[in-house]
Amino acid sequence: MKRKTMLALMLAVSMTCSMGAATTAMAADDSATEESADESTEAADTTEASDEDQKAADNVAALIDKIYVQERNDTTDEDCKAAKEAWDALTDAQKELVEGENADPDYFGRDTGDASKDDPRNQDEIGENELLVVSFGTSFNDSRAEDVKGIEDALAEAYPDWSVRRAFTAQIIINHVEARDDEVIDNMQQALDRAVANGVKNLVVQPTHLMHGAEYDEMTEAINEYKDKFESVAIAEPMLGEVGDDATVINDDKKAVAQAITDEACKEAGFDSMDAAAEAGTAFVFMGHGTSHTANITYDQMQTQMENLGFKNAFIGTVEGKPEDTACDKVIEKVKEAGYKNVVLRPLMVVAGDHANNDMAGDDEDSWKSQFVASGDFENVDTQIAGLGRIEAVEQLYVDHTKAAIDSLGSADESADSDAAADTEADSAEDSAE
């Protein structure tokens, strides 16, 4: 009896343990199933959230691409406003997802300075005399305020009897500034229409363009269509004046700019002169835009001017590599062959905008700074991000060009008076003969 009882007890304990283990196993399976379900739910939520994030970002990209155009239309103002409102509604994570044909997070997100320091100069009540300053434009706020506005301010101070107004030729930039900073800048047509509506009689146009290139030609064509709406119109010379026939033909304007930009570059780099920089093994590379226009000979003329001034350590290059000898790789080879080990890059442009900050000084492998470093031929490669428009000597050059244009209006009036007088005398003579 005792043995049977013991066996029975052992059997009962065994069954109890088995049932407990089974229960534990089932509980574990249930827990695993619940965790798996939770993870699946979370994954689904994450996927759904990601899709929604991308959808919101894509909407902003589409709106940016819509205003990234060179032609203004009837909905441009509304489109600029809609793009900014959509951007402001994004989370920081969503903003990083913005990518389109021309759109990226930097369109609205990059800090380029305080736009409130600028003046769009689009006011009415102009008066009879208008001085319209025409620039390609820049979306970099600091450069717009220092370079473009710097020139405009110098002209306003020099000619208080003339109302200084602004026009940009790049609608893409106008739209960018309007959308991001709510600053409205006139394009050429708007500025000329404003002048007509305000009863302007005498119009002088001062382009801030570097040369007689494609932008200058387009500006001239636009002005010619309005010439009959004013009593007198004069277009002043661009910064570097007339374009010579070949690389050896230079002028006083090119000499003044060459001296001004090298003086500023040396000062910022800590040298007393270009000769002192050369003795320290330092070369300065001035990067312009470049153009396929016949005026591109201007860049070679600037190189000639540097050499005529004795600046053997000054080299002219262009972003576009037009002319060909101004391409980055060609300039690198020139500096290397000249034996300089230290290089300072500086823009040969009125404004220090996208080209200066990205194409010249950017971190991408195709920037000029990166290419100079990657060549392995130089010990130091530095950059100076400053436009020509903030240099006092360059501002004075524009003041002088504007004076010549204003003076030409007087000459035109005198010529017209002389012609009228001659006609009167001729009529009197005919009357006498009769």
C-alpha positions as a Markdown table, in Angstrom:
| # | Residue | x | y | z |
|---|---|---|---|---|
| 1 | Met | 0.0 | 0.0 | 0.0 |
| 2 | Lys | 2.7 | 2.3 | 0.8 |
| 3 | Arg | 4.5 | 1.6 | -2.5 |
| 4 | Lys | 1.3 | 2.2 | -4.5 |
| 5 | Thr | 0.5 | 5.3 | -2.6 |
| 6 | Met | 4.0 | 6.7 | -3.3 |
| 7 | Leu | 3.7 | 5.8 | -7.0 |
| 8 | Ala | 0.4 | 7.6 | -7.1 |
| 9 | Leu | 1.8 | 10.7 | -5.5 |
| 10 | Met | 4.8 | 10.7 | -7.9 |
| 11 | Leu | 2.4 | 10.5 | -10.9 |
| 12 | Ala | 0.3 | 13.3 | -9.6 |
| 13 | Val | 3.4 | 15.5 | -9.1 |
| 14 | Ser | 4.6 | 14.7 | -12.6 |
| 15 | Met | 1.3 | 15.6 | -14.2 |
| 16 | Thr | 1.1 | 18.8 | -12.3 |
| 17 | Cys | 4.6 | 19.8 | -13.5 |
| 18 | Ser | 3.8 | 18.9 | -17.1 |
| 19 | Met | 0.7 | 21.0 | -17.0 |
| 20 | Gly | 2.6 | 23.9 | -15.5 |
| 21 | Ala | 5.3 | 23.8 | -18.1 |
| 22 | Ala | 2.7 | 23.7 | -20.9 |
| 23 | Thr | 0.9 | 26.6 | -19.4 |
| 24 | Thr | 4.2 | 28.6 | -19.2 |
| 25 | Ala | 5.0 | 27.7 | -22.7 |
| 26 | Met | 1.6 | 28.8 | -23.9 |
| 27 | Ala | 2.0 | 32.1 | -22.0 |
| 28 | Ala | 5.4 | 32.6 | -23.6 |
| 29 | Asp | 4.0 | 32.0 | -27.1 |
| 30 | Asp | 1.1 | 34.4 | -26.4 |
| 31 | Ser | 3.6 | 37.1 | -25.2 |
| 32 | Ala | 5.8 | 36.6 | -28.3 |
| 33 | Thr | 2.8 | 36.8 | -30.5 |
| 34 | Glu | 1.7 | 40.0 | -28.9 |
| 35 | Glu | 5.2 | 41.5 | -29.2 |
| 36 | Ser | 5.3 | 40.5 | -32.8 |
| 37 | Ala | 2.0 | 42.1 | -33.4 |
| 38 | Asp | 3.1 | 45.3 | -31.6 |
| 39 | Glu | 6.2 | 45.5 | -33.8 |
| 40 | Ser | 4.2 | 44.9 | -36.9 |
| 41 | Thr | 1.8 | 47.7 | -35.9 |
| 42 | Glu | 4.7 | 50.0 | -35.1 |
| 43 | Ala | 6.4 | 49.2 | -38.4 |
| 44 | Ala | 3.1 | 49.9 | -40.2 |
| 45 | Asp | 2.8 | 53.2 | -38.4 |
| 46 | Thr | 6.4 | 54.1 | -39.2 |
| 47 | Thr | 5.9 | 53.3 | -42.9 |
| 48 | Glu | 2.7 | 55.3 | -43.0 |
| 49 | Ala | 4.4 | 58.2 | -41.3 |
| 50 | Ser | 7.3 | 58.0 | -43.7 |
| 51 | Asp | 5.0 | 58.0 | -46.7 |
| 52 | Glu | 3.2 | 61.0 | -45.3 |
| 53 | Asp | 6.5 | 62.8 | -44.6 |
| 54 | Gln | 7.7 | 62.2 | -48.2 |
| 55 | Lys | 4.4 | 63.3 | -49.6 |
| 56 | Ala | 4.6 | 66.6 | -47.7 |
| 57 | Ala | 8.2 | 67.2 | -48.8 |
| 58 | Asp | 7.4 | 66.4 | -52.4 |
| 59 | Asn | 4.6 | 68.9 | -52.4 |
| 60 | Val | 7.1 | 71.6 | -51.3 |
| 61 | Ala | 9.6 | 70.5 | -53.9 |
| 62 | Ala | 7.0 | 70.8 | -56.6 |
| 63 | Leu | 6.0 | 74.3 | -55.5 |
| 64 | Ile | 9.7 | 75.4 | -55.5 |
| 65 | Asp | 10.2 | 74.0 | -59.0 |
| 66 | Lys | 7.2 | 75.9 | -60.1 |
| 67 | Ile | 8.7 | 79.2 | -59.1 |
| 68 | Tyr | 12.2 | 78.3 | -60.2 |
| 69 | Val | 11.6 | 79.8 | -63.6 |
| 70 | Gln | 12.9 | 82.7 | -65.6 |
| 71 | Glu | 9.5 | 84.0 | -66.7 |
| 72 | Arg | 7.1 | 85.8 | -64.4 |
| 73 | Asn | 3.4 | 85.0 | -64.8 |
| 74 | Asp | 0.0 | 85.9 | -63.4 |
| 75 | Thr | 0.3 | 83.5 | -60.4 |
| 76 | Thr | 3.9 | 84.1 | -59.5 |
| 77 | Asp | 3.1 | 86.1 | -56.3 |
| 78 | Glu | 0.6 | 83.5 | -55.1 |
| 79 | Asp | 2.9 | 80.6 | -56.0 |
| 80 | Cys | 5.8 | 82.2 | -54.0 |
| 81 | Lys | 3.5 | 82.6 | -51.0 |
| 82 | Ala | 2.2 | 79.0 | -51.3 |
| 83 | Ala | 5.7 | 77.6 | -51.4 |
| 84 | Lys | 6.8 | 79.4 | -48.2 |
| 85 | Glu | 3.6 | 78.4 | -46.3 |
| 86 | Ala | 4.0 | 74.8 | -47.3 |
| 87 | Trp | 7.7 | 74.8 | -46.2 |
| 88 | Asp | 6.9 | 76.4 | -42.9 |
| 89 | Ala | 4.3 | 73.7 | -42.2 |
| 90 | Leu | 7.0 | 70.9 | -42.5 |
| 91 | Thr | 8.7 | 69.4 | -39.6 |
| 92 | Asp | 12.5 | 69.5 | -39.5 |
| 93 | Ala | 12.7 | 65.9 | -40.6 |
| 94 | Gln | 10.4 | 66.5 | -43.5 |
| 95 | Lys | 12.4 | 69.5 | -44.6 |
| 96 | Glu | 15.4 | 67.3 | -45.1 |
| 97 | Leu | 13.4 | 65.2 | -47.6 |
| 98 | Val | 12.7 | 68.1 | -50.0 |
| 99 | Glu | 14.2 | 67.2 | -53.3 |
| 100 | Gly | 13.1 | 68.2 | -56.8 |
| 101 | Glu | 14.4 | 69.2 | -60.2 |
| 102 | Asn | 15.8 | 72.4 | -58.7 |
| 103 | Ala | 14.5 | 72.1 | -55.1 |
| 104 | Asp | 16.5 | 71.2 | -52.0 |
| 105 | Pro | 16.4 | 72.1 | -48.3 |
| 106 | Asp | 18.7 | 75.0 | -48.8 |
| 107 | Tyr | 16.2 | 76.9 | -50.9 |
| 108 | Phe | 14.4 | 78.0 | -47.8 |
| 109 | Gly | 16.6 | 76.6 | -45.1 |
| 110 | Arg | 20.0 | 78.1 | -45.8 |
| 111 | Asp | 21.0 | 81.2 | -43.8 |
| 112 | Thr | 22.3 | 83.8 | -46.1 |
| 113 | Gly | 22.0 | 86.8 | -43.8 |
| 114 | Asp | 19.4 | 89.4 | -42.8 |
| 115 | Ala | 17.2 | 90.4 | -45.7 |
| 116 | Ser | 15.9 | 93.4 | -43.7 |
| 117 | Lys | 19.3 | 95.2 | -44.3 |
| 118 | Asp | 18.5 | 95.4 | -48.0 |
| 119 | Asp | 16.3 | 97.9 | -49.8 |
| 120 | Pro | 14.4 | 96.7 | -52.9 |
| 121 | Arg | 14.1 | 100.3 | -54.2 |
| 122 | Asn | 10.7 | 99.7 | -55.8 |
| 123 | Gln | 9.1 | 102.8 | -54.4 |
| 124 | Asp | 6.9 | 105.1 | -56.5 |
| 125 | Glu | 6.9 | 108.9 | -56.5 |
| 126 | Ile | 10.1 | 108.8 | -58.5 |
| 127 | Gly | 10.1 | 112.3 | -60.1 |
| 128 | Glu | 11.3 | 113.4 | -63.5 |
| 129 | Asn | 14.8 | 111.9 | -63.2 |
| 130 | Glu | 15.4 | 108.2 | -62.6 |
| 131 | Leu | 18.6 | 106.3 | -62.2 |
| 132 | Leu | 17.8 | 102.7 | -62.7 |
| 133 | Val | 20.4 | 100.3 | -61.5 |
| 134 | Val | 20.2 | 96.9 | -63.2 |
| 135 | Ser | 21.8 | 93.8 | -61.8 |
| 136 | Phe | 21.6 | 90.1 | -62.5 |
| 137 | Gly | 20.8 | 89.7 | -58.8 |
| 138 | Thr | 21.6 | 87.3 | -55.9 |
| 139 | Ser | 19.5 | 85.5 | -53.3 |
| 140 | Phe | 22.3 | 85.8 | -50.8 |
| 141 | Asn | 21.0 | 88.5 | -48.4 |
| 142 | Asp | 24.3 | 89.7 | -47.0 |
| 143 | Ser | 25.8 | 90.0 | -50.5 |
| 144 | Arg | 22.7 | 91.7 | -51.9 |
| 145 | Ala | 22.9 | 94.3 | -49.0 |
| 146 | Glu | 26.6 | 94.9 | -49.2 |
| 147 | Asp | 27.4 | 94.5 | -52.9 |
| 148 | Val | 24.3 | 95.5 | -54.9 |
| 149 | Lys | 22.9 | 98.0 | -52.4 |
| 150 | Gly | 26.4 | 99.3 | -51.8 |
| 151 | Ile | 26.6 | 100.4 | -55.4 |
| 152 | Glu | 23.1 | 101.8 | -55.4 |
| 153 | Asp | 23.8 | 103.8 | -52.2 |
| 154 | Ala | 27.0 | 105.2 | -53.7 |
| 155 | Leu | 25.1 | 106.4 | -56.7 |
| 156 | Ala | 22.3 | 107.8 | -54.6 |
| 157 | Glu | 24.8 | 109.8 | -52.6 |
| 158 | Ala | 26.6 | 111.1 | -55.7 |
| 159 | Tyr | 23.4 | 112.1 | -57.6 |
| 160 | Pro | 20.8 | 113.4 | -55.1 |
| 161 | Asp | 18.8 | 114.9 | -57.9 |
| 162 | Trp | 18.1 | 111.5 | -59.3 |
| 163 | Ser | 15.8 | 108.8 | -57.8 |
| 164 | Val | 17.7 | 105.5 | -57.7 |
| 165 | Arg | 15.6 | 102.4 | -58.4 |
| 166 | Arg | 16.5 | 98.8 | -58.8 |
| 167 | Ala | 15.8 | 96.0 | -61.4 |
| 168 | Phe | 17.1 | 92.4 | -61.4 |
| 169 | Thr | 17.3 | 90.5 | -64.7 |
| 170 | Ala | 17.1 | 87.0 | -63.1 |
| 171 | Gln | 13.5 | 86.1 | -62.4 |
| 172 | Ile | 14.6 | 82.9 | -60.7 |
| 173 | Ile | 16.4 | 85.0 | -58.1 |
| 174 | Ile | 13.5 | 87.5 | -57.8 |
| 175 | Asn | 11.1 | 84.7 | -57.0 |
| 176 | His | 13.5 | 83.1 | -54.5 |
| 177 | Val | 13.9 | 86.3 | -52.5 |
| 178 | Glu | 10.1 | 87.0 | -52.6 |
| 179 | Ala | 9.2 | 83.5 | -51.5 |
| 180 | Arg | 11.8 | 83.2 | -48.7 |
| 181 | Asp | 12.1 | 86.7 | -47.4 |
| 182 | Asp | 8.9 | 88.4 | -48.6 |
| 183 | Glu | 11.1 | 91.0 | -50.4 |
| 184 | Val | 9.7 | 92.1 | -53.8 |
| 185 | Ile | 12.2 | 93.2 | -56.4 |
| 186 | Asp | 11.2 | 94.5 | -59.8 |
| 187 | Asn | 12.3 | 92.7 | -63.0 |
| 188 | Met | 13.1 | 94.9 | -66.0 |
| 189 | Gln | 9.6 | 95.1 | -67.4 |
| 190 | Gln | 8.2 | 96.0 | -64.0 |
| 191 | Ala | 10.8 | 98.6 | -63.3 |
| 192 | Leu | 10.3 | 100.3 | -66.8 |
| 193 | Asp | 6.5 | 100.2 | -66.4 |
| 194 | Arg | 6.9 | 101.8 | -63.0 |
| 195 | Ala | 9.0 | 104.6 | -64.5 |
| 196 | Val | 6.4 | 105.2 | -67.2 |
| 197 | Ala | 3.5 | 105.2 | -64.7 |
| 198 | Asn | 5.4 | 107.7 | -62.5 |
| 199 | Gly | 6.0 | 110.1 | -65.3 |
| 200 | Val | 9.7 | 109.8 | -65.5 |
| 201 | Lys | 11.2 | 112.1 | -68.2 |
| 202 | Asn | 14.9 | 111.4 | -68.1 |
| 203 | Leu | 16.0 | 107.8 | -67.6 |
| 204 | Val | 19.7 | 106.8 | -67.0 |
| 205 | Val | 20.4 | 103.1 | -66.7 |
| 206 | Gln | 23.5 | 101.9 | -64.9 |
| 207 | Pro | 24.1 | 98.1 | -65.2 |
| 208 | Thr | 26.2 | 96.5 | -62.6 |
| 209 | His | 27.2 | 93.8 | -65.1 |
| 210 | Leu | 30.9 | 93.0 | -65.5 |
| 211 | Met | 31.0 | 93.4 | -69.3 |
| 212 | His | 29.1 | 93.8 | -72.5 |
| 213 | Gly | 27.9 | 90.2 | -72.4 |
| 214 | Ala | 24.7 | 88.4 | -73.0 |
| 215 | Glu | 23.0 | 89.9 | -69.9 |
| 216 | Tyr | 23.9 | 93.4 | -71.0 |
| 217 | Asp | 22.6 | 92.8 | -74.5 |
| 218 | Glu | 19.3 | 91.5 | -73.2 |
| 219 | Met | 19.0 | 94.5 | -70.9 |
| 220 | Thr | 19.7 | 96.9 | -73.8 |
| 221 | Glu | 17.0 | 95.3 | -76.0 |
| 222 | Ala | 14.4 | 95.7 | -73.2 |
| 223 | Ile | 15.3 | 99.3 | -72.7 |
| 224 | Asn | 15.1 | 100.0 | -76.5 |
| 225 | Glu | 11.5 | 99.0 | -76.5 |
| 226 | Tyr | 10.7 | 101.8 | -74.0 |
| 227 | Lys | 12.8 | 104.5 | -75.4 |
| 228 | Asp | 9.9 | 106.4 | -77.0 |
| 229 | Lys | 8.2 | 106.6 | -73.6 |
| 230 | Phe | 10.8 | 109.0 | -72.2 |
| 231 | Glu | 12.2 | 112.3 | -73.3 |
| 232 | Ser | 15.8 | 111.0 | -72.9 |
| 233 | Val | 17.4 | 107.7 | -72.2 |
| 234 | Ala | 21.1 | 106.9 | -71.6 |
| 235 | Ile | 22.7 | 103.5 | -70.8 |
| 236 | Ala | 26.0 | 103.7 | -68.8 |
| 237 | Glu | 29.0 | 101.4 | -69.3 |
| 238 | Pro | 29.3 | 98.2 | -67.4 |
| 239 | Met | 32.1 | 97.8 | -64.9 |
| 240 | Leu | 35.0 | 96.8 | -67.2 |
| 241 | Gly | 34.0 | 99.2 | -70.0 |
| 242 | Glu | 34.3 | 98.5 | -73.7 |
| 243 | Val | 35.5 | 95.1 | -75.0 |
| 244 | Gly | 38.7 | 95.2 | -77.0 |
| 245 | Asp | 39.4 | 93.2 | -80.1 |
| 246 | Asp | 41.9 | 90.8 | -78.5 |
| 247 | Ala | 43.5 | 89.8 | -75.2 |
| 248 | Thr | 46.1 | 92.7 | -75.4 |
| 249 | Val | 43.5 | 95.5 | -75.6 |
| 250 | Ile | 42.8 | 96.9 | -72.2 |
| 251 | Asn | 41.5 | 100.1 | -70.8 |
| 252 | Asp | 41.5 | 102.3 | -67.6 |
| 253 | Asp | 38.4 | 100.6 | -66.3 |
| 254 | Lys | 40.1 | 97.2 | -66.3 |
| 255 | Lys | 43.2 | 98.7 | -64.7 |
| 256 | Ala | 41.1 | 100.3 | -61.9 |
| 257 | Val | 39.4 | 97.0 | -61.2 |
| 258 | Ala | 42.6 | 95.0 | -61.3 |
| 259 | Gln | 44.2 | 97.3 | -58.8 |
| 260 | Ala | 41.2 | 97.5 | -56.5 |
| 261 | Ile | 40.6 | 93.8 | -56.3 |
| 262 | Thr | 44.3 | 92.9 | -55.7 |
| 263 | Asp | 44.6 | 95.6 | -53.0 |
| 264 | Glu | 41.6 | 94.1 | -51.2 |
| 265 | Ala | 42.8 | 90.6 | -51.6 |
| 266 | Cys | 46.2 | 91.4 | -50.2 |
| 267 | Lys | 44.8 | 93.3 | -47.3 |
| 268 | Glu | 42.5 | 90.5 | -46.3 |
| 269 | Ala | 45.3 | 87.9 | -46.6 |
| 270 | Gly | 47.6 | 90.0 | -44.5 |
| 271 | Phe | 50.1 | 91.2 | -47.1 |
| 272 | Asp | 51.2 | 94.8 | -47.8 |
| 273 | Ser | 51.4 | 94.2 | -51.6 |
| 274 | Met | 51.2 | 91.6 | -54.3 |
| 275 | Asp | 55.0 | 91.5 | -54.4 |
| 276 | Ala | 55.1 | 90.7 | -50.7 |
| 277 | Ala | 52.6 | 87.9 | -51.3 |
| 278 | Ala | 54.6 | 86.5 | -54.2 |
| 279 | Glu | 57.7 | 86.5 | -52.0 |
| 280 | Ala | 55.7 | 84.4 | -49.5 |
| 281 | Gly | 54.8 | 81.9 | -52.3 |
| 282 | Thr | 51.2 | 83.1 | -52.4 |
| 283 | Ala | 49.1 | 83.3 | -55.6 |
| 284 | Phe | 45.7 | 84.9 | -55.9 |
| 285 | Val | 43.1 | 83.3 | -58.2 |
| 286 | Phe | 40.2 | 85.5 | -59.2 |
| 287 | Met | 37.2 | 83.4 | -60.4 |
| 288 | Gly | 34.7 | 85.0 | -62.8 |
| 289 | His | 31.6 | 83.5 | -64.2 |
| 290 | Gly | 32.6 | 82.9 | -67.8 |
| 291 | Thr | 30.5 | 83.1 | -71.0 |
| 292 | Ser | 30.3 | 81.8 | -74.5 |
| 293 | His | 29.5 | 85.4 | -75.6 |
| 294 | Thr | 32.2 | 87.0 | -77.7 |
| 295 | Ala | 32.8 | 89.3 | -74.8 |
| 296 | Asn | 34.6 | 86.5 | -73.0 |
| 297 | Ile | 37.8 | 87.9 | -74.3 |
| 298 | Thr | 37.4 | 90.3 | -71.4 |
| 299 | Tyr | 38.7 | 87.7 | -69.0 |
| 300 | Asp | 42.0 | 87.3 | -71.0 |
| 301 | Gln | 42.2 | 91.1 | -71.1 |
| 302 | Met | 42.0 | 91.1 | -67.3 |
| 303 | Gln | 44.9 | 88.6 | -67.2 |
| 304 | Thr | 46.9 | 90.9 | -69.5 |
| 305 | Gln | 46.1 | 93.8 | -67.2 |
| 306 | Met | 47.3 | 91.9 | -64.1 |
| 307 | Glu | 50.6 | 91.1 | -65.9 |
| 308 | Asn | 51.0 | 94.8 | -67.1 |
| 309 | Leu | 50.7 | 95.8 | -63.5 |
| 310 | Gly | 53.5 | 93.4 | -62.6 |
| 311 | Phe | 51.2 | 91.0 | -60.7 |
| 312 | Lys | 52.7 | 87.7 | -61.8 |
| 313 | Asn | 51.0 | 85.9 | -59.0 |
| 314 | Ala | 47.4 | 86.9 | -60.1 |
| 315 | Phe | 45.5 | 84.4 | -62.2 |
| 316 | Ile | 42.0 | 84.8 | -63.8 |
| 317 | Gly | 39.6 | 81.9 | -64.0 |
| 318 | Thr | 36.0 | 81.3 | -64.7 |
| 319 | Val | 33.3 | 78.8 | -63.5 |
| 320 | Glu | 32.2 | 78.0 | -67.0 |
| 321 | Gly | 35.7 | 77.6 | -68.4 |
| 322 | Lys | 35.0 | 80.0 | -71.2 |
| 323 | Pro | 37.5 | 81.1 | -72.5 |
| 324 | Glu | 39.0 | 77.6 | -72.3 |
| 325 | Asp | 42.3 | 78.8 | -70.7 |
| 326 | Thr | 40.3 | 80.0 | -67.7 |
| 327 | Ala | 38.9 | 76.5 | -66.7 |
| 328 | Cys | 39.8 | 75.4 | -63.2 |
| 329 | Asp | 42.2 | 72.6 | -64.3 |
| 330 | Lys | 44.0 | 75.0 | -66.6 |
| 331 | Val | 44.4 | 77.6 | -63.9 |
| 332 | Ile | 45.7 | 74.9 | -61.4 |
| 333 | Glu | 48.3 | 74.0 | -64.0 |
| 334 | Lys | 49.3 | 77.7 | -64.4 |
| 335 | Val | 49.7 | 78.3 | -60.7 |
| 336 | Lys | 51.6 | 75.0 | -60.3 |
| 337 | Glu | 54.0 | 75.9 | -63.1 |
| 338 | Ala | 54.6 | 79.3 | -61.7 |
| 339 | Gly | 55.8 | 77.6 | -58.5 |
| 340 | Tyr | 53.4 | 79.0 | -55.9 |
| 341 | Lys | 52.5 | 76.8 | -53.0 |
| 342 | Asn | 49.9 | 78.9 | -51.3 |
| 343 | Val | 46.6 | 79.8 | -53.1 |
| 344 | Val | 43.9 | 82.4 | -52.2 |
| 345 | Leu | 40.6 | 82.1 | -54.2 |
| 346 | Arg | 38.4 | 85.2 | -54.6 |
| 347 | Pro | 35.4 | 85.9 | -56.8 |
| 348 | Leu | 35.8 | 88.2 | -59.8 |
| 349 | Met | 32.0 | 89.0 | -59.6 |
| 350 | Val | 29.9 | 91.9 | -58.4 |
| 351 | Val | 28.2 | 89.8 | -55.8 |
| 352 | Ala | 29.4 | 87.0 | -53.5 |
| 353 | Gly | 26.5 | 84.7 | -54.1 |
| 354 | Asp | 25.9 | 81.1 | -55.1 |
| 355 | His | 29.0 | 80.8 | -57.3 |
| 356 | Ala | 31.3 | 82.3 | -54.7 |
| 357 | Asn | 29.9 | 80.2 | -51.8 |
| 358 | Asn | 29.4 | 76.9 | -53.6 |
| 359 | Asp | 31.4 | 76.8 | -56.9 |
| 360 | Met | 34.4 | 78.5 | -55.5 |
| 361 | Ala | 34.5 | 77.8 | -51.7 |
| 362 | Gly | 32.1 | 74.8 | -51.3 |
| 363 | Asp | 32.9 | 71.4 | -49.8 |
| 364 | Asp | 31.7 | 69.4 | -52.9 |
| 365 | Glu | 34.5 | 67.7 | -54.8 |
| 366 | Asp | 33.9 | 69.8 | -57.9 |
| 367 | Ser | 34.3 | 73.1 | -56.2 |
| 368 | Trp | 37.5 | 75.1 | -57.0 |
| 369 | Lys | 38.7 | 74.9 | -53.4 |
| 370 | Ser | 38.3 | 71.1 | -53.5 |
| 371 | Gln | 40.0 | 70.7 | -56.9 |
| 372 | Phe | 43.0 | 72.8 | -55.8 |
| 373 | Val | 43.3 | 70.8 | -52.6 |
| 374 | Ala | 42.8 | 67.4 | -54.5 |
| 375 | Ser | 45.6 | 68.3 | -56.9 |
| 376 | Gly | 48.1 | 67.9 | -54.1 |
| 377 | Asp | 50.3 | 70.7 | -55.6 |
| 378 | Phe | 49.6 | 73.3 | -52.9 |
| 379 | Glu | 50.3 | 73.5 | -49.2 |
| 380 | Asn | 47.5 | 75.9 | -48.4 |
| 381 | Val | 44.3 | 76.8 | -50.2 |
| 382 | Asp | 42.2 | 79.6 | -48.7 |
| 383 | Thr | 39.1 | 81.5 | -49.9 |
| 384 | Gln | 37.9 | 85.1 | -49.6 |
| 385 | Ile | 34.1 | 85.4 | -50.1 |
| 386 | Ala | 33.5 | 89.0 | -51.0 |
| 387 | Gly | 31.9 | 90.7 | -54.0 |
| 388 | Leu | 33.4 | 93.5 | -56.1 |
| 389 | Gly | 30.4 | 95.7 | -55.3 |
| 390 | Arg | 31.5 | 96.4 | -51.7 |
| 391 | Ile | 34.9 | 97.8 | -52.8 |
| 392 | Glu | 35.0 | 101.6 | -52.7 |
| 393 | Ala | 37.1 | 102.0 | -55.8 |
| 394 | Val | 34.7 | 99.9 | -57.8 |
| 395 | Glu | 31.7 | 101.9 | -56.5 |
| 396 | Gln | 33.5 | 105.0 | -57.6 |
| 397 | Leu | 34.0 | 103.5 | -61.1 |
| 398 | Tyr | 30.2 | 103.1 | -61.4 |
| 399 | Val | 29.7 | 106.6 | -60.2 |
| 400 | Asp | 32.0 | 107.8 | -63.0 |
| 401 | His | 30.2 | 105.8 | -65.6 |
| 402 | Thr | 26.9 | 107.1 | -64.5 |
| 403 | Lys | 28.2 | 110.7 | -64.7 |
| 404 | Ala | 29.2 | 110.1 | -68.3 |
| 405 | Ala | 25.7 | 108.8 | -69.1 |
| 406 | Ile | 24.0 | 111.8 | -67.3 |
| 407 | Asp | 26.3 | 114.2 | -69.1 |
| 408 | Ser | 25.5 | 112.6 | -72.5 |
| 409 | Leu | 21.8 | 113.6 | -71.9 |
| 410 | Gly | 22.9 | 117.2 | -71.8 |
| 411 | Ser | 24.9 | 116.7 | -75.0 |
| 412 | Ala | 21.9 | 115.2 | -76.7 |
| 413 | Asp | 19.7 | 118.1 | -75.7 |
| 414 | Glu | 22.4 | 120.6 | -77.0 |
| 415 | Ser | 22.6 | 118.6 | -80.2 |
| 416 | Ala | 18.9 | 118.6 | -80.6 |
| 417 | Asp | 18.8 | 122.4 | -79.9 |
| 418 | Ser | 21.5 | 122.9 | -82.5 |
| 419 | Asp | 19.7 | 120.9 | -85.0 |
| 420 | Ala | 16.5 | 122.8 | -84.3 |
| 421 | Ala | 18.3 | 126.1 | -84.6 |
| 422 | Ala | 19.9 | 125.0 | -87.9 |
| 423 | Asp | 16.4 | 124.1 | -89.3 |
| 424 | Thr | 15.1 | 127.5 | -88.2 |
| 425 | Glu | 17.9 | 129.3 | -90.0 |
| 426 | Ala | 17.4 | 127.2 | -93.1 |
| 427 | Asp | 13.7 | 128.0 | -93.1 |
| 428 | Ser | 14.4 | 131.7 | -92.7 |
| 429 | Ala | 16.9 | 131.6 | -95.6 |
| 430 | Glu | 14.3 | 129.9 | -97.8 |
| 431 | Asp | 11.7 | 132.5 | -96.8 |
| 432 | Ser | 14.1 | 135.3 | -97.6 |
| 433 | Ala | 14.9 | 133.6 | -101.0 |
| 434 | Glu | 11.2 | 133.5 | -101.8 |
